[in-house]
Amino acid sequence: MMTKSILADGVLIQRYVEGSQIAFETLMKRHKQRIFSSILNVVNDRYIAEDIFQETFIKVIHQIRAGKYNHEDKFLPWALRIARNLAIDSIRQRKRLPSVVNSEGYDIFETLMVFDKSQEDIQIENDEKSMLTKLIHQLPIEQKEVLILRNYADLSFKEIAAITDTNINTCIGRMHYAIMNLRKMMEKNSVRVK
Amino acid sequence: MNINITETDIISYFYNESSPEVTDYIQVNISSRQDWQELIKDLQTLRSSMDNFQNPHPTSLNIVLEEISLQENHSL
């Protein structure tokens, strides 16, 4: 029986360095879903996620061509580290946009956004799973990124620790806090997921 | 043998990252620990809510591939 051989990421990168564009295309197509989903879930905006996805792979190309890719590293965690840094920069930039604070100290735009989302949930979706996804987006970024990197990118806690410059216990601790926060938010929003 | 199992151990266990001793201990004792079962149920719910993988638009892939071609032309 014939078996289809799958080239390792390191081999594809080597072939790209030697001039094979198809090798890089294969590498990108292999990981596009995990990388794009991870970015999308951090920034929560499809258009921004598309930009960051492009920027990530363009940076990957430049770094490989500059000889900065260490073959001992796994490609996916390495690319996700680049994507993660770009996503965090994008969130920081968006936070620097002017905000209008009302007399009670709330950012009016943020309050309106939350209100709009709630209305949308009630009128359009009424979907418990999608409500949980929305609650995940309200978690602090450190907790959200551990959830995303563990569940979407399927990285180990050790790999997540390397990407986020923390340690394994901190990563698992953040996962635990995320669960506790989600429990509270689900209770507050009367969300039940079967 | 009695091992002090924390929430951190349960999370590691759920993702198959706990040591063999801890894994065995949890498997033997989980039926009598409702708090562990609840945490695992929450982790399962969370993971199943995050199974909606999405693909980038083909345009994004083309932009990256164009960049590769540009790089190739520069290096010629």
Short mmCIF file of N, CA and C in Angstrom, two decimals, chain B residues 23-74:
data_model
loop_
_atom_site.label_atom_id
_atom_site.label_comp_id
_atom_site.label_asym_id
_atom_site.label_seq_id
_atom_site.Cartn_x
_atom_site.Cartn_y
_atom_site.Cartn_z
N THR B 23 -1.55 11.12 37.50
CA THR B 23 -2.61 10.63 36.60
C THR B 23 -3.31 9.42 37.23
N ASP B 24 -2.51 8.46 37.69
CA ASP B 24 -3.08 7.25 38.30
C ASP B 24 -3.91 7.59 39.53
N TYR B 25 -3.37 8.49 40.35
CA TYR B 25 -4.05 8.86 41.59
C TYR B 25 -5.41 9.51 41.29
N ILE B 26 -5.40 10.40 40.32
CA ILE B 26 -6.66 11.09 39.97
C ILE B 26 -7.67 10.08 39.43
N GLN B 27 -7.22 9.19 38.55
CA GLN B 27 -8.14 8.21 37.95
C GLN B 27 -8.77 7.29 39.00
N VAL B 28 -7.99 6.96 40.02
CA VAL B 28 -8.50 6.07 41.07
C VAL B 28 -9.51 6.80 41.96
N ASN B 29 -9.26 8.09 42.21
CA ASN B 29 -10.06 8.81 43.20
C ASN B 29 -11.14 9.74 42.65
N ILE B 30 -11.17 9.92 41.35
CA ILE B 30 -12.07 10.95 40.79
C ILE B 30 -13.55 10.66 41.05
N SER B 31 -13.92 9.38 41.12
CA SER B 31 -15.34 9.07 41.30
C SER B 31 -15.90 9.60 42.62
N SER B 32 -15.01 9.78 43.61
CA SER B 32 -15.48 10.28 44.90
C SER B 32 -15.24 11.78 45.09
N ARG B 33 -14.72 12.44 44.06
CA ARG B 33 -14.42 13.87 44.20
C ARG B 33 -15.25 14.70 43.21
N GLN B 34 -16.31 15.28 43.73
CA GLN B 34 -17.20 16.05 42.87
C GLN B 34 -16.52 17.34 42.37
N ASP B 35 -15.66 17.93 43.23
CA ASP B 35 -15.00 19.17 42.82
C ASP B 35 -14.08 18.95 41.61
N TRP B 36 -13.40 17.79 41.58
CA TRP B 36 -12.55 17.47 40.42
C TRP B 36 -13.42 17.26 39.19
N GLN B 37 -14.51 16.54 39.36
CA GLN B 37 -15.41 16.27 38.23
C GLN B 37 -15.96 17.57 37.65
N GLU B 38 -16.29 18.51 38.55
CA GLU B 38 -16.85 19.78 38.08
C GLU B 38 -15.83 20.57 37.27
N LEU B 39 -14.57 20.57 37.77
CA LEU B 39 -13.52 21.30 37.06
C LEU B 39 -13.29 20.68 35.69
N ILE B 40 -13.28 19.36 35.62
CA ILE B 40 -13.07 18.68 34.33
C ILE B 40 -14.25 18.95 33.39
N LYS B 41 -15.44 18.99 33.94
CA LYS B 41 -16.62 19.28 33.11
C LYS B 41 -16.50 20.70 32.53
N ASP B 42 -16.07 21.64 33.37
CA ASP B 42 -15.89 23.02 32.89
C ASP B 42 -14.83 23.10 31.79
N LEU B 43 -13.76 22.35 31.99
CA LEU B 43 -12.69 22.36 30.97
C LEU B 43 -13.18 21.76 29.66
N GLN B 44 -14.01 20.71 29.77
CA GLN B 44 -14.57 20.09 28.56
C GLN B 44 -15.50 21.06 27.83
N THR B 45 -16.34 21.76 28.63
CA THR B 45 -17.27 22.73 28.05
C THR B 45 -16.49 23.82 27.32
N LEU B 46 -15.45 24.28 27.98
CA LEU B 46 -14.63 25.34 27.42
C LEU B 46 -14.00 24.90 26.11
N ARG B 47 -13.45 23.68 26.12
CA ARG B 47 -12.78 23.20 24.91
C ARG B 47 -13.78 23.00 23.77
N SER B 48 -14.96 22.48 24.11
CA SER B 48 -15.94 22.26 23.04
C SER B 48 -16.49 23.58 22.49
N SER B 49 -16.44 24.63 23.32
CA SER B 49 -16.92 25.93 22.82
C SER B 49 -15.87 26.58 21.94
N MET B 50 -14.66 26.04 21.97
CA MET B 50 -13.57 26.64 21.20
C MET B 50 -13.18 25.74 20.02
N ASP B 51 -14.16 25.04 19.46
CA ASP B 51 -13.81 24.14 18.35
C ASP B 51 -14.16 24.74 17.00
N ASN B 52 -14.45 26.04 17.01
CA ASN B 52 -14.84 26.69 15.76
C ASN B 52 -13.62 27.29 15.05
N PHE B 53 -12.80 26.41 14.51
CA PHE B 53 -11.62 26.89 13.79
C PHE B 53 -12.04 27.66 12.55
N GLN B 54 -11.28 28.71 12.28
CA GLN B 54 -11.60 29.51 11.10
C GLN B 54 -10.38 29.69 10.23
N ASN B 55 -10.63 29.86 8.96
CA ASN B 55 -9.54 30.04 8.00
C ASN B 55 -9.41 31.50 7.61
N PRO B 56 -8.19 31.93 7.30
CA PRO B 56 -8.05 33.29 6.79
C PRO B 56 -8.64 33.37 5.38
N HIS B 57 -8.96 34.57 4.93
CA HIS B 57 -9.47 34.77 3.58
C HIS B 57 -8.36 34.42 2.57
N PRO B 58 -8.71 33.82 1.42
CA PRO B 58 -7.68 33.50 0.43
C PRO B 58 -6.80 34.70 0.04
N THR B 59 -7.38 35.90 0.10
CA THR B 59 -6.60 37.10 -0.23
C THR B 59 -5.38 37.23 0.68
N SER B 60 -5.57 36.90 1.96
CA SER B 60 -4.45 36.99 2.90
C SER B 60 -3.32 36.04 2.49
N LEU B 61 -3.69 34.84 2.07
CA LEU B 61 -2.68 33.87 1.64
C LEU B 61 -1.97 34.38 0.38
N ASN B 62 -2.75 34.97 -0.53
CA ASN B 62 -2.16 35.49 -1.77
C ASN B 62 -1.19 36.63 -1.49
N ILE B 63 -1.54 37.48 -0.53
CA ILE B 63 -0.66 38.61 -0.19
C ILE B 63 0.70 38.08 0.30
N VAL B 64 0.64 37.05 1.13
CA VAL B 64 1.89 36.46 1.65
C VAL B 64 2.68 35.82 0.51
N LEU B 65 1.98 35.12 -0.38
CA LEU B 65 2.68 34.46 -1.50
C LEU B 65 3.29 35.48 -2.46
N GLU B 66 2.60 36.62 -2.61
CA GLU B 66 3.17 37.70 -3.44
C GLU B 66 4.45 38.23 -2.81
N GLU B 67 4.44 38.32 -1.48
CA GLU B 67 5.62 38.78 -0.76
C GLU B 67 6.80 37.83 -1.01
N ILE B 68 6.51 36.54 -1.06
CA ILE B 68 7.58 35.56 -1.32
C ILE B 68 8.16 35.80 -2.72
N SER B 69 7.28 36.02 -3.69
CA SER B 69 7.75 36.27 -5.05
C SER B 69 8.62 37.52 -5.10
N LEU B 70 8.19 38.55 -4.39
CA LEU B 70 8.97 39.80 -4.35
C LEU B 70 10.36 39.53 -3.79
N GLN B 71 10.39 38.76 -2.70
CA GLN B 71 11.67 38.43 -2.06
C GLN B 71 12.57 37.67 -3.04
N GLU B 72 11.94 36.74 -3.78
CA GLU B 72 12.70 35.95 -4.76
C GLU B 72 13.32 36.87 -5.80
N ASN B 73 12.50 37.83 -6.30
CA ASN B 73 12.99 38.75 -7.34
C ASN B 73 14.12 39.63 -6.82
N HIS B 74 14.01 40.02 -5.53
CA HIS B 74 15.05 40.87 -4.94
C HIS B 74 16.38 40.14 -4.86
#
